Coordinates of C-alpha atoms in Angstrom, one line a residue:
M149 CA 136.2 117.3 14.0
A150 CA 134.4 114.7 14.8
L151 CA 130.5 114.3 13.1
L152 CA 129.1 113.9 16.2
A153 CA 130.4 117.4 16.9
A154 CA 128.5 118.8 14.2
V155 CA 125.5 121.5 14.0
P156 CA 122.2 119.2 14.4
F157 CA 120.4 119.4 11.2
G158 CA 117.6 121.7 11.3
A159 CA 120.0 124.2 13.2
R160 CA 120.7 127.2 11.4
A161 CA 121.3 130.7 12.6
D162 CA 119.2 133.8 12.9
N163 CA 119.1 135.4 9.7
T164 CA 120.8 138.7 10.5
H165 CA 121.6 141.1 8.5
P166 CA 125.8 140.4 7.1
T167 CA 127.4 144.2 7.5
R168 CA 129.3 145.4 3.9
G169 CA 132.3 144.1 5.9
E170 CA 132.1 140.5 5.9
F171 CA 131.2 140.5 1.9
L172 CA 134.6 142.1 0.9
A173 CA 136.8 140.3 3.3
L174 CA 134.9 136.7 2.1
A175 CA 134.8 137.5 -1.1
K176 CA 138.7 138.2 0.0
Q177 CA 138.6 135.1 0.6
G178 CA 137.3 133.5 -1.5
W179 CA 138.6 134.4 -5.0
V180 CA 141.5 136.9 -4.5
F181 CA 143.6 133.3 -3.7
D182 CA 147.3 132.6 -5.6
L183 CA 147.1 130.0 -8.3
H184 CA 148.9 126.2 -7.6
S185 CA 148.7 123.3 -9.0
S186 CA 149.0 119.9 -7.3
R187 CA 149.0 117.2 -10.7
H188 CA 152.2 119.5 -12.9
R189 CA 153.5 122.1 -13.5
R190 CA 151.9 123.9 -16.0
D191 CA 153.5 124.2 -20.3
P192 CA 155.0 127.9 -20.9
D193 CA 153.6 127.7 -23.8
F194 CA 150.2 126.6 -23.1
P195 CA 148.6 130.3 -22.6
P196 CA 148.1 131.7 -18.6
V197 CA 145.3 131.1 -16.7
Q198 CA 141.9 133.3 -16.3
F199 CA 139.6 132.4 -13.9
N200 CA 136.6 134.1 -17.0
S201 CA 133.5 133.4 -15.0
S202 CA 131.2 135.0 -18.0
E203 CA 133.5 132.2 -20.3
V204 CA 131.6 129.3 -18.4
A205 CA 129.1 131.2 -17.6
M206 CA 127.8 131.3 -20.9
G207 CA 129.4 128.0 -22.5
E208 CA 127.2 125.4 -23.3
I209 CA 126.4 122.4 -20.4
C210 CA 126.7 117.8 -21.4
V211 CA 125.2 115.9 -18.4
I212 CA 125.6 112.6 -18.9
G213 CA 125.9 109.1 -17.0
E214 CA 122.2 108.1 -16.0
P215 CA 119.7 110.0 -17.0
A216 CA 118.8 113.2 -14.8
N217 CA 116.0 112.2 -12.0
R218 CA 113.1 115.6 -11.4
L219 CA 115.2 116.8 -9.2
S220 CA 118.4 117.3 -11.0
E221 CA 116.6 118.8 -13.9
R222 CA 114.4 121.2 -11.7
V223 CA 118.4 121.9 -10.3
I224 CA 120.3 122.3 -13.2
S225 CA 116.8 124.1 -15.6
S226 CA 117.0 126.1 -11.8
F227 CA 120.9 127.2 -11.6
V228 CA 120.8 128.0 -15.7
G229 CA 118.3 130.3 -15.5
L230 CA 120.1 132.5 -13.1
L231 CA 122.5 132.1 -15.0
G232 CA 120.4 133.5 -17.4
D233 CA 119.0 136.4 -15.7
I234 CA 122.4 137.7 -14.3
Y235 CA 124.7 137.0 -17.1
G236 CA 122.3 137.9 -20.1
R237 CA 122.6 135.0 -22.1
R238 CA 120.2 131.3 -21.1
L239 CA 122.9 128.3 -21.5
S240 CA 122.3 125.9 -23.6
V241 CA 121.5 122.2 -22.0
T242 CA 122.3 118.5 -24.0
Y243 CA 120.8 115.7 -21.7
A244 CA 123.3 113.7 -23.3
N245 CA 123.4 109.7 -23.4
R246 CA 125.9 107.4 -21.5
S247 CA 129.1 108.8 -23.4
I248 CA 131.1 111.3 -23.2
S249 CA 131.3 111.1 -27.1
S250 CA 127.4 112.2 -27.1
C251 CA 128.0 115.2 -26.2
P252 CA 128.7 118.1 -28.5
T253 CA 130.9 119.8 -29.6
R254 CA 133.1 121.9 -26.6
P255 CA 131.1 122.3 -24.2
R256 CA 132.6 124.3 -21.1
V257 CA 130.8 121.8 -18.7
Y258 CA 130.2 118.0 -18.7
V259 CA 128.2 116.8 -15.9
R260 CA 127.8 113.1 -15.2
L261 CA 125.4 111.5 -12.6
Y262 CA 125.2 108.4 -11.2
S263 CA 123.7 106.5 -8.2
G264 CA 124.7 103.8 -7.8
R265 CA 128.8 102.7 -7.7
P266 CA 130.8 105.8 -8.2
P267 CA 132.0 105.5 -11.8
S268 CA 135.2 105.9 -11.2
A269 CA 136.5 104.0 -14.7
L270 CA 134.0 105.8 -17.2
F271 CA 135.1 109.4 -14.7
N272 CA 138.7 108.8 -15.6
A273 CA 137.6 108.3 -19.5
D274 CA 135.7 111.9 -19.1
L275 CA 139.0 113.0 -18.7
R276 CA 140.8 111.3 -21.0
Q277 CA 138.5 112.7 -23.4
M278 CA 138.3 116.3 -22.6
D279 CA 142.5 116.1 -22.3
R280 CA 142.3 114.8 -26.3
D281 CA 140.0 117.6 -27.2
F282 CA 141.8 120.5 -24.8
D283 CA 145.0 119.8 -24.7
I284 CA 145.4 120.3 -21.2
R285 CA 148.4 117.3 -20.8
F286 CA 147.7 114.7 -18.6
P287 CA 150.9 113.1 -17.2
P288 CA 151.3 109.9 -18.5
Q289 CA 149.1 106.8 -16.8
W290 CA 147.5 109.5 -14.8
R291 CA 144.3 108.8 -12.4
E292 CA 141.8 111.2 -10.4
P293 CA 140.2 109.4 -7.4
V294 CA 136.3 109.4 -6.9
Y295 CA 135.8 111.5 -3.3
S296 CA 133.1 112.5 -2.1
P297 CA 129.1 112.1 -3.9
A298 CA 130.1 115.9 -5.4
Q299 CA 133.5 116.6 -7.1
A300 CA 133.9 119.3 -9.7
N301 CA 137.5 119.5 -10.8
G302 CA 138.5 122.4 -13.3
F303 CA 141.2 122.8 -16.0
F304 CA 142.4 124.9 -18.1
G305 CA 143.5 123.4 -21.8
H306 CA 145.4 124.7 -24.1
E307 CA 142.5 124.6 -26.0
G308 CA 140.7 126.6 -22.9
A309 CA 139.6 126.2 -20.6
I310 CA 136.7 123.4 -19.5
A311 CA 134.8 121.4 -16.4
H312 CA 134.1 118.0 -15.2
L313 CA 130.9 117.4 -12.3
L314 CA 130.8 114.0 -10.8
V315 CA 127.6 114.3 -9.0
R316 CA 126.3 111.2 -7.0
Q317 CA 121.4 111.8 -7.2
A318 CA 119.2 110.3 -5.7
P319 CA 119.3 106.5 -6.4
H320 CA 115.0 107.0 -6.1
T321 CA 111.8 109.4 -6.8
N322 CA 110.4 108.4 -3.1
L323 CA 112.7 111.1 -0.7
T324 CA 112.4 112.0 1.8
P325 CA 113.0 115.5 3.5
L326 CA 116.4 114.8 4.2
Q327 CA 117.4 113.8 0.7
R328 CA 115.7 115.9 -1.6
D329 CA 118.2 118.4 0.6
F330 CA 121.0 117.0 0.2
Y331 CA 120.9 116.0 -3.3
T332 CA 119.6 119.5 -3.9
S333 CA 123.0 120.7 -1.9
I334 CA 125.5 119.2 -4.0
L335 CA 124.4 119.6 -7.6
T336 CA 124.1 123.1 -6.6
E337 CA 127.3 123.7 -4.3
E338 CA 129.1 122.1 -7.9
L339 CA 127.8 124.2 -10.8
F340 CA 127.8 127.3 -7.8
Q341 CA 131.5 126.6 -7.9
V342 CA 132.7 125.8 -11.7
V343 CA 131.0 129.1 -12.7
S344 CA 132.0 131.0 -10.0
F345 CA 135.8 129.9 -9.7
G346 CA 135.2 130.1 -6.3
A347 CA 137.7 128.9 -3.3
D348 CA 136.2 127.1 -0.6
I349 CA 135.5 128.6 2.7
L350 CA 136.2 126.8 6.2
K351 CA 133.9 128.2 8.9
F352 CA 135.9 127.1 12.3
D353 CA 133.4 129.9 14.8
R354 CA 130.4 127.7 15.0
D355 CA 128.6 130.7 16.9
A356 CA 128.6 132.9 13.7
P357 CA 125.6 132.5 10.9
F358 CA 126.5 131.8 7.5
R359 CA 127.1 134.1 4.5
S360 CA 128.0 131.5 1.8
K361 CA 127.8 128.1 0.2
L362 CA 132.3 128.0 -0.4
Q363 CA 131.9 127.7 3.7
E364 CA 131.6 125.2 5.5
H365 CA 132.5 123.2 8.7
P366 CA 135.4 120.4 9.0
V367 CA 133.7 117.4 9.6
N368 CA 134.6 113.7 9.3
L369 CA 133.2 111.7 7.2
R370 CA 135.5 109.1 5.8
R371 CA 134.2 106.5 7.2
V372 CA 130.6 106.9 6.8
S373 CA 128.0 105.4 3.8
W374 CA 127.8 108.4 1.3
Q375 CA 123.9 106.8 1.1
S376 CA 123.6 107.0 4.9
D377 CA 121.5 109.2 6.6
Q378 CA 124.0 110.0 8.8
F379 CA 126.6 111.4 6.0
M380 CA 123.1 113.9 4.6
T381 CA 123.0 114.7 7.9
G382 CA 126.7 115.5 8.7
L383 CA 127.2 117.3 5.0
L384 CA 124.3 119.6 5.3
S385 CA 124.7 120.7 9.0
S386 CA 128.5 121.3 7.4
N387 CA 127.2 124.7 5.3
P388 CA 124.4 125.9 4.1
N389 CA 121.7 123.8 2.3
G390 CA 121.5 125.9 -0.7
L391 CA 123.2 129.2 -1.8
C392 CA 122.8 132.4 0.5
G393 CA 122.2 136.3 -0.5
F394 CA 126.8 136.7 0.0
D395 CA 127.1 134.5 -3.8
V396 CA 123.8 135.4 -5.4
F397 CA 125.9 138.4 -4.8
M398 CA 128.7 137.4 -6.7
L399 CA 127.1 136.4 -9.0
H400 CA 126.1 139.6 -9.9
A401 CA 130.0 141.0 -9.4
L402 CA 131.6 138.0 -11.5
A403 CA 129.4 138.9 -14.4
G404 CA 129.3 143.1 -13.9
S405 CA 132.8 143.1 -13.4
G406 CA 134.2 142.2 -16.9
L407 CA 137.6 140.8 -15.8
E408 CA 138.9 138.6 -17.6
T409 CA 140.1 137.2 -14.2
V410 CA 138.6 138.2 -11.6
N411 CA 141.2 136.4 -9.0
S412 CA 142.4 139.4 -9.0
A413 CA 142.2 142.6 -6.3
E414 CA 140.9 144.2 -9.7
L415 CA 137.2 142.1 -8.9
I416 CA 137.5 143.9 -4.8
M417 CA 137.5 147.1 -6.6
F418 CA 135.1 146.8 -8.6
I419 CA 132.7 144.8 -5.9
E420 CA 133.5 148.3 -3.3
T421 CA 133.0 150.8 -6.1
N422 CA 129.2 149.4 -7.2
F423 CA 128.1 147.5 -3.7
D424 CA 125.0 149.3 -3.9
V425 CA 124.0 148.5 -7.7
L426 CA 124.8 144.6 -7.0
K427 CA 123.1 144.3 -3.6
A428 CA 119.7 145.9 -5.8
A429 CA 120.6 142.8 -7.9
A430 CA 120.8 140.3 -5.7
E431 CA 118.3 141.3 -3.3
K432 CA 116.2 140.9 -6.8
T433 CA 116.8 138.6 -7.9
V434 CA 116.8 136.3 -5.0
A435 CA 113.4 138.0 -4.1
N436 CA 112.8 135.7 -7.2
P437 CA 110.2 132.4 -7.0
A438 CA 112.0 130.6 -9.8
Y439 CA 115.3 130.4 -7.5
E440 CA 113.7 129.7 -4.4
M441 CA 114.6 125.6 -4.4
L442 CA 118.7 126.6 -5.2
L443 CA 118.7 128.8 -2.5
D444 CA 118.7 128.7 2.1
N445 CA 116.3 130.6 3.4
S446 CA 118.5 131.2 6.8
C447 CA 121.4 133.2 5.2
L448 CA 119.7 135.6 2.5
A449 CA 120.3 138.6 4.7
L450 CA 122.1 141.7 2.1
P451 CA 123.7 144.3 4.3
D452 CA 121.6 147.5 5.0

């Protein structure tokens, strides 16, 4: 769909109340899916893939690349605080230098920040180091392209699950409201997705309100500069600017389920059985002003 068809930045649906059925349907779309690998067949001696949200949410984060600016630090700190409240343990965050080798041993999430040209060589060097450390076994000569200003890659190696985030941050500190919202949004989304293991959910009905950060309207931005207002406006209009009430609800569900892999019908059964408890926990969390910058006020409503 052409960029000009996108909803204008700032035009948001009314904060109407969703139904329980909507929440359950979104949970099924975003978390109960078949696992496919586009890279290569998984070695039979590898342990089974487990989408264990708690394993990632209570691990460690290492931030590399450019020094994090104030906005990036605030987003990471707020997100770590959010996970600490929900999962019961605050993640350790290390701000290292340019090289992945400066990270502590075995963090669960690597975040490489940049503001200029995409650091393709450094990005792929990171992945090769992760391959050596976690025995992922990439095909020979394999390289991952940089295809967006923020992208997350998750891997299930022989030595455990790890994730790598490559995220563009603001190149300066005197930001316009559009720039501030854009850079906050893309970092928040990648952090949420890599911890939750949720899949993207395409949303074609433009009249229906957004319920999740995972939802997105298709927009064509392939020939638009990532630094341009046009690109930032288009991307912001394609999904919520921050986490919705459903996303916070799901983090509580993932943390409370105790499942070693949440990619199953057992997660939906847990949500159905504990819906009121999860809803009350989510209401308390979204009301906490410490997490305001991570949330989109237009989609915080929870079912009655």
